[in-house]
Amino acid sequence: MSSSKTTTARLLHVDGLKAAAAQLIVLHHLSAYGPVAEAMQALLPQLMAWAYQYGRMAVQVFLVVGGFLSARALSSRGQLLEGAVPELLWRRYQRLALPFMAAVLLTLCCSALVARWLPELVPFQVSLAQLLAHLTLTQGVLGYEALTVGAWYVAIDFQLFAVLLGLLWFSRGLALPRGWRRVIGPALVALLMAASLLFFNRQSGLDNWAPYFFGAYGLGALVHWLGLVGPQRRLGVLLLTALGLVALLLEFRERIALALATALLLAWLQQRHAEQRAPLSPAAARPWLAHLGTHSYALFLVHFPICLLCNALLERHDLSQPASGLLAFVGAWGLSNLAALPFHRWIEAPAGRLRLGALLARLLPRTLRA
């Protein structure tokens, strides 16, 4: 658990959003798959119907927060992009893909254990090409069946980061005064965000590509930059709100409404943080928020194999009593959160510390290293 000094330095409001989104996604998958879901639907039908219908939309929170954190990492004070593009892109890839592939392999191992009882929840067969597509985060665009839940999100997250990085790199290379180049980057992000909200996000056939989701991601990125502009911040937030409302009037989408609400909440919480006002969370809850936020990606990756095992246990022993379903549900939820601890410590955190990108950057053209 983090110390009080550590949590003070963290963005606890961001941790809270990430933690809540991760827990809702676990709840959604527990309401969607296997005998545990069937037992809980019989026991708590309204709650499970809500979790199934709306829990998956928590991904929009991840998208907004992801855009905010990526913009903050690439342009922390509104400066021009610093660093070698290949190294930045590779670092993002290894932080996403290495833990993801570990989760895929864990899911395949658990699938082999439970296939006898849950054949509908495991892949019929796995090919080398399918594994390579997952390794390169192209399984969606190449049409391969996902080997674990949430695989599409990991691939989209990497695409979105690459697009944001590309826009900032392009603006850095323009032959404009330095001050203008600093403005052009966020302006290009805003243009693509508007195009996504008004057009790309309305084309369901594009849901394996970054432009479909860039509306939510761009909202988060712009919240970061608006927090740096001082008096113009309020006008910028109003313009973001107006654009979001126009997009919803054009075609109402609950996921976009949630993304807009998340961005506005994040802007308000970030302003409170910038003003050094006390966090809204009780002091006793802050270490827990930091802990859950830190482990949210690990939980996102590791919960499905745990759910498979709990579902198989319920199916194998034919535990048809409602109490058994509730116990399996609570057990799967609790064990998923526990499994996230070693997964983060031994897999996710070491993957983020690897520095293979520096070597890659030296091997690529000077224009990308500039």
mmCIF file of C-alpha atoms in Angstrom:
data_model
loop_
_atom_site.group_PDB
_atom_site.id
_atom_site.type_symbol
_atom_site.label_atom_id
_atom_site.label_comp_id
_atom_site.label_asym_id
_atom_site.label_seq_id
_atom_site.Cartn_x
_atom_site.Cartn_y
_atom_site.Cartn_z
ATOM 1 C CA MET A 1 0.000 0.000 0.000
ATOM 2 C CA SER A 2 1.235 3.512 -0.781
ATOM 3 C CA SER A 3 2.322 5.803 1.998
ATOM 4 C CA SER A 4 0.562 9.078 2.750
ATOM 5 C CA LYS A 5 3.451 11.027 1.225
ATOM 6 C CA THR A 6 3.217 8.988 -1.979
ATOM 7 C CA THR A 7 -0.535 9.406 -2.357
ATOM 8 C CA THR A 8 -0.240 13.159 -1.877
ATOM 9 C CA ALA A 9 1.943 13.356 -4.987
ATOM 10 C CA ARG A 10 -0.468 11.277 -7.061
ATOM 11 C CA LEU A 11 -3.481 12.426 -9.023
ATOM 12 C CA LEU A 12 -5.942 10.718 -6.710
ATOM 13 C CA HIS A 13 -8.932 11.804 -8.781
ATOM 14 C CA VAL A 14 -7.420 10.016 -11.792
ATOM 15 C CA ASP A 15 -6.769 6.943 -9.647
ATOM 16 C CA GLY A 16 -10.392 7.033 -8.531
ATOM 17 C CA LEU A 17 -11.715 7.162 -12.090
ATOM 18 C CA LYS A 18 -9.439 4.317 -13.219
ATOM 19 C CA ALA A 19 -10.328 2.202 -10.195
ATOM 20 C CA ALA A 20 -14.080 2.658 -10.634
ATOM 21 C CA ALA A 21 -13.896 1.877 -14.357
ATOM 22 C CA ALA A 22 -11.861 -1.304 -13.798
ATOM 23 C CA GLN A 23 -14.258 -2.598 -11.144
ATOM 24 C CA LEU A 24 -17.276 -1.919 -13.366
ATOM 25 C CA ILE A 25 -15.691 -3.816 -16.254
ATOM 26 C CA VAL A 26 -15.122 -6.820 -13.978
ATOM 27 C CA LEU A 27 -18.765 -6.594 -12.903
ATOM 28 C CA HIS A 28 -19.838 -6.452 -16.552
ATOM 29 C CA HIS A 29 -17.928 -9.599 -17.487
ATOM 30 C CA LEU A 30 -19.177 -11.469 -14.434
ATOM 31 C CA SER A 31 -22.714 -10.612 -15.549
ATOM 32 C CA ALA A 32 -22.074 -11.757 -19.124
ATOM 33 C CA TYR A 33 -20.311 -15.139 -19.061
ATOM 34 C CA GLY A 34 -20.987 -18.632 -17.774
ATOM 35 C CA PRO A 35 -22.977 -20.204 -14.947
ATOM 36 C CA VAL A 36 -21.952 -17.469 -12.499
ATOM 37 C CA ALA A 37 -23.765 -14.933 -14.677
ATOM 38 C CA GLU A 38 -26.793 -17.219 -14.982
ATOM 39 C CA ALA A 39 -26.966 -17.741 -11.213
ATOM 40 C CA MET A 40 -26.650 -14.045 -10.489
ATOM 41 C CA GLN A 41 -29.236 -13.130 -13.116
ATOM 42 C CA ALA A 42 -31.698 -15.370 -11.292
ATOM 43 C CA LEU A 43 -30.739 -13.912 -7.905
ATOM 44 C CA LEU A 44 -30.355 -10.212 -8.758
ATOM 45 C CA PRO A 45 -31.863 -9.759 -12.229
ATOM 46 C CA GLN A 46 -32.058 -5.961 -12.250
ATOM 47 C CA LEU A 47 -28.496 -5.425 -11.039
ATOM 48 C CA MET A 48 -27.097 -7.947 -13.500
ATOM 49 C CA ALA A 49 -29.122 -6.477 -16.365
ATOM 50 C CA TRP A 50 -27.716 -3.042 -15.518
ATOM 51 C CA ALA A 51 -24.153 -4.385 -15.265
ATOM 52 C CA TYR A 52 -24.470 -6.185 -18.577
ATOM 53 C CA GLN A 53 -25.959 -3.201 -20.387
ATOM 54 C CA TYR A 54 -23.948 -0.357 -18.904
ATOM 55 C CA GLY A 55 -20.856 -1.810 -17.208
ATOM 56 C CA ARG A 56 -19.020 -2.119 -20.507
ATOM 57 C CA MET A 57 -19.381 1.626 -21.088
ATOM 58 C CA ALA A 58 -16.833 2.163 -18.305
ATOM 59 C CA VAL A 59 -14.268 1.732 -21.082
ATOM 60 C CA GLN A 60 -15.133 5.322 -22.050
ATOM 61 C CA VAL A 61 -13.702 6.432 -18.707
ATOM 62 C CA PHE A 62 -10.462 4.618 -19.543
ATOM 63 C CA LEU A 63 -10.376 6.324 -22.954
ATOM 64 C CA VAL A 64 -10.808 9.829 -21.530
ATOM 65 C CA VAL A 65 -8.311 9.232 -18.722
ATOM 66 C CA GLY A 66 -5.909 7.603 -21.203
ATOM 67 C CA GLY A 67 -5.982 10.681 -23.427
ATOM 68 C CA PHE A 68 -5.404 12.947 -20.435
ATOM 69 C CA LEU A 69 -2.445 10.933 -19.145
ATOM 70 C CA SER A 70 -0.877 10.541 -22.596
ATOM 71 C CA ALA A 71 -1.042 14.290 -23.293
ATOM 72 C CA ARG A 72 0.371 14.926 -19.832
ATOM 73 C CA ALA A 73 3.246 12.527 -20.476
ATOM 74 C CA LEU A 74 4.075 13.896 -23.935
ATOM 75 C CA SER A 75 3.529 17.596 -23.186
ATOM 76 C CA SER A 76 3.471 17.993 -19.421
ATOM 77 C CA ARG A 77 3.721 21.813 -19.411
ATOM 78 C CA GLY A 78 2.361 22.441 -22.907
ATOM 79 C CA GLN A 79 5.828 22.278 -24.434
ATOM 80 C CA LEU A 80 6.651 20.854 -27.834
ATOM 81 C CA LEU A 81 7.017 17.108 -28.007
ATOM 82 C CA GLU A 82 10.343 16.031 -26.527
ATOM 83 C CA GLY A 83 12.063 12.729 -27.158
ATOM 84 C CA ALA A 84 12.518 10.288 -30.019
ATOM 85 C CA VAL A 85 9.258 9.186 -31.592
ATOM 86 C CA PRO A 86 10.268 5.510 -32.050
ATOM 87 C CA GLU A 87 11.394 5.259 -28.440
ATOM 88 C CA LEU A 88 8.186 6.840 -27.131
ATOM 89 C CA LEU A 89 6.059 4.585 -29.319
ATOM 90 C CA TRP A 90 8.012 1.459 -28.403
ATOM 91 C CA ARG A 91 7.841 2.290 -24.697
ATOM 92 C CA ARG A 92 4.068 2.549 -24.958
ATOM 93 C CA TYR A 93 3.899 -0.694 -26.892
ATOM 94 C CA GLN A 94 5.926 -2.657 -24.349
ATOM 95 C CA ARG A 95 3.925 -1.242 -21.428
ATOM 96 C CA LEU A 96 0.705 -2.347 -23.092
ATOM 97 C CA ALA A 97 1.620 -5.431 -25.092
ATOM 98 C CA LEU A 98 3.978 -7.339 -22.798
ATOM 99 C CA PRO A 99 1.498 -7.546 -19.882
ATOM 100 C CA PHE A 100 -1.289 -8.151 -22.385
ATOM 101 C CA MET A 101 0.483 -11.141 -23.905
ATOM 102 C CA ALA A 102 1.175 -12.506 -20.428
ATOM 103 C CA ALA A 103 -2.573 -12.245 -19.757
ATOM 104 C CA VAL A 104 -3.343 -13.950 -23.085
ATOM 105 C CA LEU A 105 -1.073 -16.881 -22.190
ATOM 106 C CA LEU A 106 -2.599 -17.092 -18.715
ATOM 107 C CA THR A 107 -6.078 -17.099 -20.258
ATOM 108 C CA LEU A 108 -5.104 -19.873 -22.681
ATOM 109 C CA CYS A 109 -3.754 -21.992 -19.813
ATOM 110 C CA CYS A 110 -6.958 -21.513 -17.850
ATOM 111 C CA SER A 111 -8.999 -22.189 -21.000
ATOM 112 C CA ALA A 112 -7.274 -25.543 -21.384
ATOM 113 C CA LEU A 113 -8.197 -26.387 -17.780
ATOM 114 C CA VAL A 114 -11.880 -25.460 -18.096
ATOM 115 C CA ALA A 115 -12.609 -26.456 -21.721
ATOM 116 C CA ARG A 116 -14.325 -29.662 -20.595
ATOM 117 C CA TRP A 117 -16.965 -27.752 -18.635
ATOM 118 C CA LEU A 118 -17.121 -24.421 -20.459
ATOM 119 C CA PRO A 119 -16.481 -25.090 -24.157
ATOM 120 C CA GLU A 120 -18.503 -22.037 -25.166
ATOM 121 C CA LEU A 121 -16.131 -19.692 -23.295
ATOM 122 C CA VAL A 122 -12.813 -20.904 -24.705
ATOM 123 C CA PRO A 123 -11.339 -20.635 -28.219
ATOM 124 C CA PHE A 124 -11.990 -23.630 -30.457
ATOM 125 C CA GLN A 125 -8.409 -23.527 -31.706
ATOM 126 C CA VAL A 126 -5.452 -21.155 -31.592
ATOM 127 C CA SER A 127 -3.120 -20.586 -34.529
ATOM 128 C CA LEU A 128 0.355 -19.082 -34.631
ATOM 129 C CA ALA A 129 -0.955 -16.324 -36.883
ATOM 130 C CA GLN A 130 -3.609 -15.504 -34.300
ATOM 131 C CA LEU A 131 -0.987 -15.287 -31.544
ATOM 132 C CA LEU A 132 1.218 -13.066 -33.706
ATOM 133 C CA ALA A 133 -1.749 -10.813 -34.444
ATOM 134 C CA HIS A 134 -2.303 -10.414 -30.704
ATOM 135 C CA LEU A 135 1.401 -9.751 -30.163
ATOM 136 C CA THR A 136 1.312 -6.956 -32.749
ATOM 137 C CA LEU A 137 -2.074 -5.696 -31.464
ATOM 138 C CA THR A 138 -3.653 -6.159 -34.896
ATOM 139 C CA GLN A 139 -6.075 -8.985 -34.130
ATOM 140 C CA GLY A 140 -9.126 -6.777 -34.624
ATOM 141 C CA VAL A 141 -8.121 -5.223 -37.942
ATOM 142 C CA LEU A 142 -7.025 -8.635 -39.273
ATOM 143 C CA GLY A 143 -10.286 -10.278 -38.227
ATOM 144 C CA TYR A 144 -8.974 -12.798 -35.699
ATOM 145 C CA GLU A 145 -11.073 -13.923 -32.750
ATOM 146 C CA ALA A 146 -9.905 -12.323 -29.513
ATOM 147 C CA LEU A 147 -8.228 -14.763 -27.125
ATOM 148 C CA THR A 148 -9.274 -12.819 -24.036
ATOM 149 C CA VAL A 149 -11.810 -10.141 -23.198
ATOM 150 C CA GLY A 150 -10.663 -6.562 -23.596
ATOM 151 C CA ALA A 151 -8.143 -7.383 -26.319
ATOM 152 C CA TRP A 152 -9.762 -4.806 -28.581
ATOM 153 C CA TYR A 153 -9.210 -2.065 -26.008
ATOM 154 C CA VAL A 154 -5.473 -2.729 -25.687
ATOM 155 C CA ALA A 155 -5.078 -2.532 -29.468
ATOM 156 C CA ILE A 156 -7.134 0.668 -29.687
ATOM 157 C CA ASP A 157 -5.228 2.270 -26.816
ATOM 158 C CA PHE A 158 -1.966 1.753 -28.698
ATOM 159 C CA GLN A 159 -3.455 3.129 -31.918
ATOM 160 C CA LEU A 160 -4.763 6.196 -30.104
ATOM 161 C CA PHE A 161 -1.411 6.904 -28.488
ATOM 162 C CA ALA A 162 0.309 6.526 -31.871
ATOM 163 C CA VAL A 163 -2.113 9.001 -33.472
ATOM 164 C CA LEU A 164 -1.639 11.537 -30.659
ATOM 165 C CA LEU A 165 2.123 11.119 -30.858
ATOM 166 C CA GLY A 166 2.024 11.524 -34.651
ATOM 167 C CA LEU A 167 0.012 14.750 -34.434
ATOM 168 C CA LEU A 168 2.434 16.256 -31.916
ATOM 169 C CA TRP A 169 5.443 15.132 -33.948
ATOM 170 C CA PHE A 170 3.960 16.665 -37.103
ATOM 171 C CA SER A 171 3.299 19.994 -35.361
ATOM 172 C CA ARG A 172 6.861 20.021 -33.979
ATOM 173 C CA GLY A 173 8.270 19.774 -37.500
ATOM 174 C CA LEU A 174 6.268 22.645 -39.024
ATOM 175 C CA ALA A 175 8.203 25.720 -40.118
ATOM 176 C CA LEU A 176 6.345 28.029 -37.740
ATOM 177 C CA PRO A 177 7.397 30.135 -34.769
ATOM 178 C CA ARG A 178 7.832 28.005 -31.641
ATOM 179 C CA GLY A 179 4.778 29.497 -29.950
ATOM 180 C CA TRP A 180 2.561 28.661 -32.931
ATOM 181 C CA ARG A 181 3.853 25.089 -33.049
ATOM 182 C CA ARG A 182 2.865 24.662 -29.417
ATOM 183 C CA VAL A 183 -0.680 25.697 -30.315
ATOM 184 C CA ILE A 184 -0.923 23.687 -33.521
ATOM 185 C CA GLY A 185 -0.541 20.342 -31.735
ATOM 186 C CA PRO A 186 -3.584 20.737 -29.473
ATOM 187 C CA ALA A 187 -5.470 22.349 -32.380
ATOM 188 C CA LEU A 188 -4.879 19.289 -34.587
ATOM 189 C CA VAL A 189 -5.991 17.045 -31.717
ATOM 190 C CA ALA A 190 -9.149 19.144 -31.362
ATOM 191 C CA LEU A 191 -9.888 18.874 -35.095
ATOM 192 C CA LEU A 192 -9.541 15.093 -35.114
ATOM 193 C CA MET A 193 -11.573 14.863 -31.923
ATOM 194 C CA ALA A 194 -14.374 16.878 -33.551
ATOM 195 C CA ALA A 195 -14.227 14.706 -36.679
ATOM 196 C CA SER A 196 -14.497 11.606 -34.515
ATOM 197 C CA LEU A 197 -17.458 12.875 -32.477
ATOM 198 C CA LEU A 198 -19.342 14.180 -35.496
ATOM 199 C CA PHE A 199 -18.504 11.538 -38.106
ATOM 200 C CA PHE A 200 -16.111 8.641 -37.429
ATOM 201 C CA ASN A 201 -17.810 7.507 -34.208
ATOM 202 C CA ARG A 202 -21.089 7.166 -36.094
ATOM 203 C CA GLN A 203 -19.588 4.604 -38.514
ATOM 204 C CA SER A 204 -19.801 1.230 -36.735
ATOM 205 C CA GLY A 205 -17.559 -0.400 -39.339
ATOM 206 C CA LEU A 206 -14.641 1.699 -38.057
ATOM 207 C CA ASP A 207 -14.679 0.306 -34.513
ATOM 208 C CA ASN A 208 -11.320 -1.445 -34.976
ATOM 209 C CA TRP A 209 -9.589 1.854 -35.754
ATOM 210 C CA ALA A 210 -8.429 4.798 -33.649
ATOM 211 C CA PRO A 211 -10.540 7.551 -35.321
ATOM 212 C CA TYR A 212 -13.721 5.847 -34.062
ATOM 213 C CA PHE A 213 -12.607 6.332 -30.444
ATOM 214 C CA PHE A 214 -10.557 9.514 -30.747
ATOM 215 C CA GLY A 215 -13.481 11.668 -29.607
ATOM 216 C CA ALA A 216 -13.264 10.361 -26.042
ATOM 217 C CA TYR A 217 -9.452 10.188 -26.092
ATOM 218 C CA GLY A 218 -9.139 13.712 -27.473
ATOM 219 C CA LEU A 219 -11.491 15.063 -24.810
ATOM 220 C CA GLY A 220 -9.111 13.785 -22.151
ATOM 221 C CA ALA A 221 -6.042 15.182 -23.919
ATOM 222 C CA LEU A 222 -7.607 18.623 -24.265
ATOM 223 C CA VAL A 223 -8.617 18.648 -20.599
ATOM 224 C CA HIS A 224 -4.908 18.438 -19.805
ATOM 225 C CA TRP A 225 -3.927 21.320 -22.110
ATOM 226 C CA LEU A 226 -6.847 23.490 -20.999
ATOM 227 C CA GLY A 227 -5.638 23.133 -17.437
ATOM 228 C CA LEU A 228 -2.443 24.977 -18.450
ATOM 229 C CA VAL A 229 -3.888 28.048 -20.158
ATOM 230 C CA GLY A 230 -5.112 29.985 -17.121
ATOM 231 C CA PRO A 231 -7.937 32.476 -17.828
ATOM 232 C CA GLN A 232 -8.878 30.848 -21.142
ATOM 233 C CA ARG A 233 -9.541 27.497 -19.459
ATOM 234 C CA ARG A 234 -13.219 28.160 -18.737
ATOM 235 C CA LEU A 235 -13.913 29.224 -22.335
ATOM 236 C CA GLY A 236 -12.149 26.101 -23.604
ATOM 237 C CA VAL A 237 -14.216 23.838 -21.353
ATOM 238 C CA LEU A 238 -17.392 25.551 -22.563
ATOM 239 C CA LEU A 239 -16.372 24.978 -26.178
ATOM 240 C CA LEU A 240 -15.671 21.292 -25.466
ATOM 241 C CA THR A 241 -19.076 20.998 -23.831
ATOM 242 C CA ALA A 242 -20.789 22.691 -26.773
ATOM 243 C CA LEU A 243 -19.071 20.382 -29.259
ATOM 244 C CA GLY A 244 -20.067 17.327 -27.218
ATOM 245 C CA LEU A 245 -23.686 18.490 -27.059
ATOM 246 C CA VAL A 246 -23.759 19.113 -30.818
ATOM 247 C CA ALA A 247 -22.448 15.578 -31.381
ATOM 248 C CA LEU A 248 -25.171 14.190 -29.129
ATOM 249 C CA LEU A 249 -27.866 16.226 -30.871
ATOM 250 C CA LEU A 250 -26.632 14.945 -34.213
ATOM 251 C CA GLU A 251 -26.911 11.352 -32.941
ATOM 252 C CA PHE A 252 -27.358 10.518 -29.292
ATOM 253 C CA ARG A 253 -24.855 7.905 -28.108
ATOM 254 C CA GLU A 254 -24.731 6.931 -24.451
ATOM 255 C CA ARG A 255 -21.022 6.182 -24.683
ATOM 256 C CA ILE A 256 -20.301 9.718 -25.933
ATOM 257 C CA ALA A 257 -22.500 11.217 -23.211
ATOM 258 C CA LEU A 258 -20.483 9.275 -20.635
ATOM 259 C CA ALA A 259 -17.184 10.358 -22.227
ATOM 260 C CA LEU A 260 -18.257 14.008 -22.145
ATOM 261 C CA ALA A 261 -19.419 13.736 -18.530
ATOM 262 C CA THR A 262 -16.128 12.075 -17.594
ATOM 263 C CA ALA A 263 -14.107 14.804 -19.319
ATOM 264 C CA LEU A 264 -16.037 17.564 -17.529
ATOM 265 C CA LEU A 265 -15.668 15.805 -14.176
ATOM 266 C CA LEU A 266 -11.961 15.322 -14.838
ATOM 267 C CA ALA A 267 -11.560 19.014 -15.756
ATOM 268 C CA TRP A 268 -13.230 20.069 -12.504
ATOM 269 C CA LEU A 269 -11.208 17.661 -10.379
ATOM 270 C CA GLN A 270 -7.969 18.623 -12.123
ATOM 271 C CA GLN A 271 -8.668 22.307 -11.451
ATOM 272 C CA ARG A 272 -9.181 21.523 -7.778
ATOM 273 C CA HIS A 273 -5.869 19.671 -7.818
ATOM 274 C CA ALA A 274 -4.089 22.599 -9.541
ATOM 275 C CA GLU A 275 -5.450 24.941 -6.872
ATOM 276 C CA GLN A 276 -4.039 22.563 -4.239
ATOM 277 C CA ARG A 277 -7.434 22.078 -2.662
ATOM 278 C CA ALA A 278 -7.963 19.058 -0.450
ATOM 279 C CA PRO A 279 -9.040 15.868 -2.271
ATOM 280 C CA LEU A 280 -12.724 15.034 -2.009
ATOM 281 C CA SER A 281 -11.958 11.516 -0.809
ATOM 282 C CA PRO A 282 -11.570 10.854 2.941
ATOM 283 C CA ALA A 283 -7.978 10.628 4.130
ATOM 284 C CA ALA A 284 -8.386 6.953 5.037
ATOM 285 C CA ALA A 285 -9.533 6.122 1.500
ATOM 286 C CA ARG A 286 -6.656 7.818 -0.340
ATOM 287 C CA PRO A 287 -4.104 4.996 -0.050
ATOM 288 C CA TRP A 288 -6.767 2.603 -1.321
ATOM 289 C CA LEU A 289 -7.542 4.844 -4.286
ATOM 290 C CA ALA A 290 -3.848 5.022 -5.153
ATOM 291 C CA HIS A 291 -3.591 1.249 -4.812
ATOM 292 C CA LEU A 292 -6.649 0.482 -6.952
ATOM 293 C CA GLY A 293 -5.664 3.033 -9.575
ATOM 294 C CA THR A 294 -2.149 1.626 -9.817
ATOM 295 C CA HIS A 295 -3.470 -1.913 -10.286
ATOM 296 C CA SER A 296 -6.383 -1.065 -12.601
ATOM 297 C CA TYR A 297 -4.665 -2.232 -15.813
ATOM 298 C CA ALA A 298 -3.487 -5.430 -14.141
ATOM 299 C CA LEU A 299 -7.043 -6.081 -12.957
ATOM 300 C CA PHE A 300 -8.376 -5.370 -16.442
ATOM 301 C CA LEU A 301 -6.002 -7.964 -17.888
ATOM 302 C CA VAL A 302 -6.089 -10.710 -15.283
ATOM 303 C CA HIS A 303 -9.725 -10.906 -14.192
ATOM 304 C CA PHE A 304 -11.008 -13.008 -17.094
ATOM 305 C CA PRO A 305 -8.894 -16.136 -16.448
ATOM 306 C CA ILE A 306 -9.954 -15.933 -12.791
ATOM 307 C CA CYS A 307 -13.589 -15.699 -13.899
ATOM 308 C CA LEU A 308 -13.084 -18.768 -16.092
ATOM 309 C CA LEU A 309 -11.811 -20.797 -13.136
ATOM 310 C CA CYS A 310 -14.668 -19.720 -10.853
ATOM 311 C CA ASN A 311 -17.246 -20.458 -13.543
ATOM 312 C CA ALA A 312 -15.730 -23.891 -14.120
ATOM 313 C CA LEU A 313 -15.821 -24.648 -10.394
ATOM 314 C CA LEU A 314 -19.506 -23.761 -10.258
ATOM 315 C CA GLU A 315 -20.284 -25.839 -13.372
ATOM 316 C CA ARG A 316 -18.188 -28.871 -12.379
ATOM 317 C CA HIS A 317 -19.826 -29.292 -8.992
ATOM 318 C CA ASP A 318 -23.310 -28.387 -10.241
ATOM 319 C CA LEU A 319 -23.780 -25.832 -7.494
ATOM 320 C CA SER A 320 -27.236 -24.680 -8.469
ATOM 321 C CA GLN A 321 -28.184 -22.986 -5.206
ATOM 322 C CA PRO A 322 -28.406 -19.171 -5.361
ATOM 323 C CA ALA A 323 -25.997 -18.911 -2.450
ATOM 324 C CA SER A 324 -23.404 -20.859 -4.433
ATOM 325 C CA GLY A 325 -23.717 -18.479 -7.365
ATOM 326 C CA LEU A 326 -23.332 -15.476 -5.069
ATOM 327 C CA LEU A 327 -20.287 -17.056 -3.427
ATOM 328 C CA ALA A 328 -18.704 -17.751 -6.827
ATOM 329 C CA PHE A 329 -19.462 -14.181 -7.944
ATOM 330 C CA VAL A 330 -17.918 -12.588 -4.853
ATOM 331 C CA GLY A 331 -15.018 -15.043 -4.989
ATOM 332 C CA ALA A 332 -14.265 -14.247 -8.638
ATOM 333 C CA TRP A 333 -14.364 -10.516 -7.923
ATOM 334 C CA GLY A 334 -12.149 -10.784 -4.844
ATOM 335 C CA LEU A 335 -9.670 -13.217 -6.397
ATOM 336 C CA SER A 336 -9.384 -11.033 -9.499
ATOM 337 C CA ASN A 337 -8.365 -8.077 -7.347
ATOM 338 C CA LEU A 338 -5.892 -10.245 -5.440
ATOM 339 C CA ALA A 339 -4.417 -11.678 -8.647
ATOM 340 C CA ALA A 340 -3.832 -8.139 -9.914
ATOM 341 C CA LEU A 341 -1.253 -7.596 -7.152
ATOM 342 C CA PRO A 342 1.398 -10.131 -8.263
ATOM 343 C CA PHE A 343 0.553 -9.511 -11.913
ATOM 344 C CA HIS A 344 1.347 -5.819 -11.522
ATOM 345 C CA ARG A 345 4.449 -6.402 -9.420
ATOM 346 C CA TRP A 346 6.065 -9.177 -11.437
ATOM 347 C CA ILE A 347 4.800 -8.500 -14.985
ATOM 348 C CA GLU A 348 3.288 -5.061 -15.607
ATOM 349 C CA ALA A 349 5.767 -2.953 -13.609
ATOM 350 C CA PRO A 350 8.927 -4.663 -14.985
ATOM 351 C CA ALA A 351 7.548 -4.323 -18.533
ATOM 352 C CA GLY A 352 7.262 -0.578 -17.997
ATOM 353 C CA ARG A 353 10.870 -0.327 -16.825
ATOM 354 C CA LEU A 354 12.421 -1.944 -19.901
ATOM 355 C CA ARG A 355 14.378 0.487 -22.055
ATOM 356 C CA LEU A 356 14.615 -1.275 -25.389
ATOM 357 C CA GLY A 357 13.297 1.781 -27.201
ATOM 358 C CA ALA A 358 16.589 3.675 -27.012
ATOM 359 C CA LEU A 359 18.258 1.018 -29.147
ATOM 360 C CA LEU A 360 15.367 1.067 -31.608
ATOM 361 C CA ALA A 361 15.531 4.869 -31.891
ATOM 362 C CA ARG A 362 19.209 4.755 -32.859
ATOM 363 C CA LEU A 363 18.423 2.326 -35.675
ATOM 364 C CA LEU A 364 15.736 4.479 -37.320
ATOM 365 C CA PRO A 365 15.975 7.581 -39.549
ATOM 366 C CA ARG A 366 17.254 10.846 -38.098
ATOM 367 C CA THR A 367 13.975 12.636 -38.940
ATOM 368 C CA LEU A 368 12.101 10.505 -36.423
ATOM 369 C CA ARG A 369 14.829 10.923 -33.830
ATOM 370 C CA ALA A 370 14.837 14.707 -34.085
#
